[in-house]
Coordinates of C-alpha atoms in Angstrom, one line a residue:
M175 CA 100.0 142.9 120.8
P176 CA 99.3 140.0 117.2
V177 CA 98.9 136.9 118.7
L178 CA 100.2 134.6 115.9
T179 CA 99.6 130.6 114.9
R180 CA 100.6 129.0 112.4
L181 CA 99.1 125.5 110.8
V182 CA 100.7 122.4 111.4
P183 CA 100.2 120.1 108.3
S184 CA 98.9 117.0 109.2
P185 CA 96.4 114.3 108.3
V186 CA 92.5 114.8 108.8
F187 CA 92.2 111.4 109.6
V188 CA 93.6 109.0 112.3
E189 CA 92.3 105.3 113.0
I190 CA 94.3 103.2 114.9
R191 CA 92.7 99.6 116.2
P192 CA 91.6 96.6 115.5
G193 CA 89.0 96.3 112.6
A194 CA 89.3 99.4 110.6
L195 CA 90.5 97.2 107.7
D196 CA 87.1 96.4 106.9
A197 CA 85.4 99.8 108.5
L198 CA 87.7 101.4 105.4
G199 CA 84.8 102.8 102.8
G200 CA 82.7 103.9 105.9
I201 CA 85.5 106.2 107.1
L202 CA 86.3 107.2 103.8
A203 CA 82.5 108.4 103.0
D204 CA 82.6 109.7 106.9
Q205 CA 85.5 111.1 106.1
R206 CA 84.3 112.9 102.5
L207 CA 86.4 111.7 101.1
S208 CA 84.6 109.6 98.8
A209 CA 81.1 109.2 99.7
S210 CA 80.8 107.5 96.2
G211 CA 83.7 104.7 96.4
R212 CA 85.5 105.2 93.4
I213 CA 88.8 104.4 95.3
A214 CA 91.8 103.4 93.0
V215 CA 93.5 100.7 95.4
A216 CA 98.1 100.3 94.8
I217 CA 98.7 97.0 96.8
S218 CA 101.7 94.6 96.6
N219 CA 102.2 91.3 95.1
G220 CA 102.2 90.6 99.5
S221 CA 100.3 91.2 102.2
G222 CA 98.1 94.3 99.8
S223 CA 96.2 91.4 97.3
V224 CA 96.0 88.9 100.2
L225 CA 94.2 91.2 101.4
R226 CA 91.7 92.4 98.2
T227 CA 89.6 89.7 98.2
R228 CA 88.5 90.5 101.4
L229 CA 87.9 93.6 100.8
E230 CA 86.3 93.6 97.5
P231 CA 83.5 93.8 98.6
A232 CA 83.1 96.5 100.9
L233 CA 84.9 98.7 98.0
P234 CA 82.6 98.0 95.7
G235 CA 83.9 100.6 93.6
A236 CA 87.0 100.9 93.4
D237 CA 89.4 99.4 91.4
W238 CA 92.8 97.6 92.1
Y239 CA 95.9 98.5 90.7
S240 CA 99.5 96.3 91.8
V241 CA 102.5 97.7 92.3
E242 CA 105.8 95.5 91.5
D243 CA 108.4 97.7 94.0
G244 CA 109.3 100.0 95.8
S245 CA 111.3 101.6 92.6
L246 CA 110.4 105.4 91.2
D247 CA 109.8 103.6 87.9
S248 CA 107.0 101.9 89.1
A249 CA 104.9 104.9 90.8
V250 CA 105.7 106.2 87.6
R251 CA 103.8 103.9 85.2
L252 CA 100.9 103.8 88.9
A253 CA 100.6 106.9 87.8
D254 CA 99.8 106.6 84.9
D255 CA 97.6 103.0 85.0
I256 CA 95.4 105.1 87.7
R257 CA 95.2 108.0 84.9
G258 CA 94.7 106.4 82.0
G259 CA 92.8 103.8 84.4
V260 CA 88.6 102.6 84.5
H261 CA 87.4 105.8 85.5
G262 CA 89.9 107.7 83.0
G263 CA 92.5 109.0 86.6
H264 CA 88.5 111.0 87.5
Y265 CA 88.9 109.0 91.4
D266 CA 88.2 110.6 95.0
T267 CA 91.3 109.2 96.2
V268 CA 94.1 106.6 96.1
V269 CA 94.6 104.3 99.5
A270 CA 97.9 102.4 99.3
L271 CA 97.5 99.2 100.8
G272 CA 100.8 97.3 102.0
G273 CA 104.1 97.9 103.1
G274 CA 106.4 100.2 103.0
K275 CA 107.5 100.1 99.5
I276 CA 104.3 100.0 98.5
I277 CA 102.8 103.7 100.6
D278 CA 105.9 105.0 99.0
A279 CA 105.4 104.3 95.9
A280 CA 101.7 105.4 96.2
K281 CA 102.3 108.9 98.3
Y282 CA 104.4 109.6 94.6
A283 CA 102.0 108.6 91.9
A284 CA 99.2 109.6 93.7
A285 CA 101.2 113.3 94.0
R286 CA 102.1 112.7 90.6
I287 CA 98.0 113.0 89.1
G288 CA 97.3 115.3 92.3
L289 CA 94.5 113.4 94.4
P290 CA 95.2 112.5 98.1
L291 CA 96.4 109.4 99.1
V292 CA 95.2 107.6 102.2
S293 CA 97.8 105.0 104.0
V294 CA 96.5 102.1 105.1
P295 CA 99.9 99.5 106.4
T296 CA 99.8 95.5 107.0
N297 CA 103.3 96.8 109.0
L298 CA 105.0 99.3 110.9
A299 CA 108.0 99.1 109.5
H300 CA 109.1 102.6 109.1
D301 CA 107.8 106.2 109.8
G302 CA 107.4 106.8 105.5
I303 CA 103.2 105.7 106.2
C304 CA 102.9 109.5 106.9
S305 CA 106.0 110.9 105.7
P306 CA 106.2 113.9 103.3
V307 CA 108.7 111.5 101.1
S308 CA 109.2 109.3 98.9
T309 CA 111.6 107.3 98.7
L310 CA 112.2 104.9 96.2
D311 CA 114.5 102.6 94.2
N312 CA 115.9 104.5 91.2
L313 CA 119.6 104.0 88.7
G314 CA 121.0 105.6 90.7
G315 CA 120.5 103.5 93.8
R316 CA 117.5 105.3 96.4
G317 CA 116.4 108.5 95.9
S318 CA 114.0 110.8 98.6
Y319 CA 111.3 112.6 96.5
G320 CA 109.3 115.3 98.5
V321 CA 105.5 114.5 97.7
P322 CA 102.2 115.5 99.8
S323 CA 102.4 113.5 103.0
P324 CA 98.7 111.3 102.8
I325 CA 95.2 113.1 104.3
G326 CA 94.6 109.7 106.4
I327 CA 95.7 107.7 108.5
V328 CA 94.0 103.6 108.8
I329 CA 95.9 101.3 111.1
D330 CA 94.4 97.6 110.9
L331 CA 95.9 96.4 114.9
D332 CA 94.5 92.7 113.8
V333 CA 96.2 93.2 110.2
I334 CA 99.4 94.0 111.6
L335 CA 100.0 91.0 114.7
G336 CA 99.3 89.1 111.3
A337 CA 102.4 90.6 109.4
P338 CA 106.0 89.2 110.1
P339 CA 107.7 90.4 113.4
R340 CA 110.7 91.5 111.7
F341 CA 109.1 94.2 109.6
V342 CA 107.0 94.9 112.0
A343 CA 110.0 95.9 114.9
A344 CA 112.0 96.8 112.6
G345 CA 109.5 100.2 112.8
I346 CA 110.7 100.3 116.6
G347 CA 114.6 101.6 115.1
D348 CA 112.6 104.3 113.2
I349 CA 111.4 105.8 116.2
V350 CA 114.1 105.5 118.0
S351 CA 116.5 106.9 116.1
N352 CA 115.0 110.2 116.3
I353 CA 115.7 110.2 119.1
S354 CA 120.0 110.2 117.7
A355 CA 118.7 113.2 114.8
C356 CA 117.7 115.4 116.8
A357 CA 120.5 115.5 118.8
D358 CA 123.1 115.9 115.5
W359 CA 119.9 118.4 114.7
E360 CA 120.5 120.5 117.7
L361 CA 124.6 119.7 118.3
S362 CA 124.6 121.4 114.1
H363 CA 122.1 124.5 115.8
A364 CA 125.6 124.6 118.5
E365 CA 127.7 124.6 115.5
T366 CA 126.3 126.5 112.5
G367 CA 124.0 127.9 113.3
E368 CA 121.8 125.8 111.9
P369 CA 118.2 126.9 112.9
V370 CA 116.0 124.4 114.5
D371 CA 112.0 124.3 115.2
G372 CA 111.3 123.3 118.9
L373 CA 108.4 121.5 117.9
A374 CA 108.9 119.0 115.5
V375 CA 112.3 118.3 118.0
A376 CA 109.3 118.3 120.6
M377 CA 107.5 115.6 118.1
A378 CA 109.9 113.2 116.8
R379 CA 112.0 112.6 120.4
S380 CA 108.6 112.6 122.8
A381 CA 107.7 109.4 119.7
G382 CA 111.3 107.9 120.0
E383 CA 111.3 108.2 123.8
N384 CA 108.0 106.7 124.1
L385 CA 109.2 103.6 122.3
L386 CA 112.5 103.7 123.9
R387 CA 111.0 103.4 127.6
H388 CA 108.1 101.2 127.1
P389 CA 107.6 97.7 128.3
G390 CA 105.9 96.2 125.3
N391 CA 106.7 93.4 122.8
L392 CA 105.5 92.9 119.8
Q393 CA 102.9 90.6 120.6
D394 CA 100.9 93.9 122.5
R395 CA 98.0 95.9 121.0
G396 CA 99.0 98.6 123.6
F397 CA 102.7 98.6 122.5
L398 CA 101.7 98.3 119.0
T399 CA 99.1 100.8 119.3
A400 CA 102.0 103.4 120.9
L401 CA 103.9 102.0 117.5
A402 CA 102.2 103.1 114.9
E403 CA 100.4 106.6 117.1
A404 CA 104.8 106.6 117.0
L405 CA 105.5 107.0 113.5
V406 CA 102.5 109.4 112.9
L407 CA 104.1 111.7 114.6
S408 CA 107.6 112.0 113.2
G409 CA 105.6 111.6 109.9
I410 CA 104.3 115.4 111.2
A411 CA 107.0 116.4 112.5
M412 CA 108.6 116.1 109.9
N413 CA 105.8 118.4 108.0
I414 CA 106.7 121.1 110.9
A415 CA 109.9 121.3 109.9
G416 CA 109.7 121.5 106.3
S417 CA 112.1 118.5 106.2
T418 CA 113.2 115.0 107.7
R419 CA 116.4 116.6 109.8
P420 CA 113.6 115.8 113.6
S421 CA 114.1 112.2 112.3
S422 CA 116.8 111.6 110.4
G423 CA 121.0 112.5 111.5
A424 CA 123.8 110.0 111.3
C425 CA 121.7 107.3 111.7
H426 CA 120.4 108.0 108.2
E427 CA 123.5 108.8 106.5
I428 CA 124.9 105.5 107.6
S429 CA 121.7 103.8 106.4
H430 CA 121.9 105.2 103.1
A431 CA 125.5 104.5 102.9
L432 CA 125.1 101.4 102.8
D433 CA 121.8 101.1 101.0
V434 CA 124.6 102.7 98.5
L435 CA 127.9 101.1 99.5
Y436 CA 125.8 97.2 99.8
P437 CA 122.7 97.3 97.7
K438 CA 121.8 94.2 97.1
R439 CA 123.4 93.3 101.6
S440 CA 120.9 96.3 103.2
A441 CA 118.8 95.3 105.7
Q442 CA 115.6 96.7 106.6
H443 CA 115.9 100.1 107.3
G444 CA 114.8 100.4 110.7
E445 CA 117.1 97.4 111.4
Q446 CA 120.1 100.0 109.7
V447 CA 119.3 103.4 111.6
G448 CA 118.8 101.6 114.3
L449 CA 122.7 100.3 114.7
G450 CA 123.1 103.9 113.0
A451 CA 121.3 105.8 115.6
A452 CA 123.1 103.6 118.9
F453 CA 126.5 104.5 117.8
A454 CA 126.3 107.9 116.4
S455 CA 125.5 108.1 120.5
F456 CA 128.5 106.6 121.7
L457 CA 130.2 108.9 119.2
R458 CA 128.6 110.9 120.3
G459 CA 130.1 110.8 124.0
E460 CA 125.8 110.0 124.7
R461 CA 126.6 106.3 126.7
E462 CA 124.0 105.9 128.5
L463 CA 121.6 106.6 125.9
T464 CA 124.1 104.6 123.5
G465 CA 122.9 101.9 126.5
L466 CA 119.8 102.2 126.1
I467 CA 119.5 102.9 123.3
V468 CA 120.9 98.8 122.7
E469 CA 119.4 97.7 124.7
R470 CA 115.9 98.4 123.4
L471 CA 117.4 97.1 120.1
A472 CA 117.6 94.0 122.0
H473 CA 114.8 93.0 123.7
H474 CA 112.8 94.1 120.1
G475 CA 115.1 91.4 118.2
L476 CA 117.1 93.7 116.5
P477 CA 120.8 94.5 115.7
V478 CA 123.3 95.9 117.5
T479 CA 127.0 95.4 115.6
A480 CA 127.1 95.7 112.6
A481 CA 128.6 92.2 112.3
Q482 CA 124.1 90.9 113.6
I483 CA 123.8 92.0 110.4
G484 CA 126.1 90.6 108.0
F485 CA 128.9 93.8 107.5
T486 CA 132.2 93.3 109.2
E487 CA 133.8 95.7 111.1
A488 CA 135.6 96.9 107.4
E489 CA 133.1 97.2 106.0
F490 CA 131.2 99.2 108.5
T491 CA 133.9 101.4 108.7
E492 CA 133.8 102.3 105.1
A493 CA 129.6 102.3 105.5
V494 CA 130.4 105.5 108.2
H495 CA 133.1 107.2 106.7
Y496 CA 131.2 107.6 103.0
A497 CA 127.8 107.8 105.3
P498 CA 128.3 112.7 105.0
N499 CA 128.5 111.7 101.4
T500 CA 124.8 110.7 100.9
R501 CA 123.3 114.7 103.0
P502 CA 125.5 116.7 101.3
G503 CA 125.0 120.1 103.4
R504 CA 123.7 118.0 106.5
F505 CA 125.8 118.3 109.6
T506 CA 125.6 115.5 112.0
I507 CA 128.3 114.1 114.4
L508 CA 129.4 112.9 111.3
E509 CA 130.3 115.5 109.2
H510 CA 131.4 117.7 113.1
L511 CA 133.9 114.8 113.8
D512 CA 135.3 114.0 110.4
L513 CA 137.0 110.9 111.5
S514 CA 140.0 109.1 109.8
P515 CA 138.4 105.5 108.1
S516 CA 140.9 103.9 111.1
A517 CA 140.1 106.2 114.1
I518 CA 136.4 104.9 113.2
R519 CA 137.0 101.9 113.7
D520 CA 138.7 101.9 116.5
A521 CA 135.4 104.0 118.0
Y522 CA 133.3 101.0 116.8
A523 CA 135.5 98.4 117.7
D524 CA 135.4 100.7 121.5
Y525 CA 131.8 100.6 120.6
V526 CA 131.1 97.2 120.5
Q527 CA 132.9 95.9 123.9
A528 CA 130.3 98.4 125.2
V529 CA 127.3 96.7 123.9
N530 CA 129.0 92.9 124.7
S531 CA 130.4 94.7 128.4

């Protein structure tokens, strides 16, 4: 009998601990990514630029590149800047230092010029820190682009503790939504025969379940470690699946619809997908799970109704009805039920009543 195995694409290294940022140069050298110290560091104008002053003396061979925003244009411009930089693009690696938008732009830029990327997030807003996807604003609104996942992850818990709590809490919503996304994938398997990757589901759902039941809070290093690990596992699950399927179902369709229909008003990604996961679970008739998700989101100050992120019942209804258009070919509870706007409005009213009871 042949022994069958498969390679699991994952980061070469993951460092999650207090003070990890100050050891960045040593980590890159130890991992044989950059013994010369010649790296291109992509930074945001916010948290990244603040940390540059602290890191520059320890990274004398680094060149620093400011990224304006999380748009496709900025990602392409970053790639061009690095290619034409002081060293003519001859760097060992790209380091992305900042929030999710900067990391997504840097992932795309690194892929464009053929360099490995090390992800160094300054908050834990979503699983983009380790995923094989860059979500970037474009002329059509927002698009998802397949890219190589980061070769390494460095998360300094001291830096995360200093991040705005809302940006850290959003990551909880993104991870908890994995539970709903996996349920949608399994629903698709039952209804359409779509193959399900059991290993990807196991990793994505375990990450979500761990956060759903963790008693900690945003000031608890143990909880932040669990959140950071869950975000990494979620990214690896997407690598295993070869798509965002284990982390993106109706929850993300609803969020993408809010982004498309109300681009100037949309909330944090993790806030929207957390709400989407709670409502999608309600639509699937999973009342106990809905209650657990709502309780955990509320515990961390995350929204559990559309009103809490500034949308009316009518606007949320429109977004849910539009949501399947954001991921053509993806089958979730929304495609399965194919509800009319009036049916969605009634279901959401029932959901709000259940949340408030």
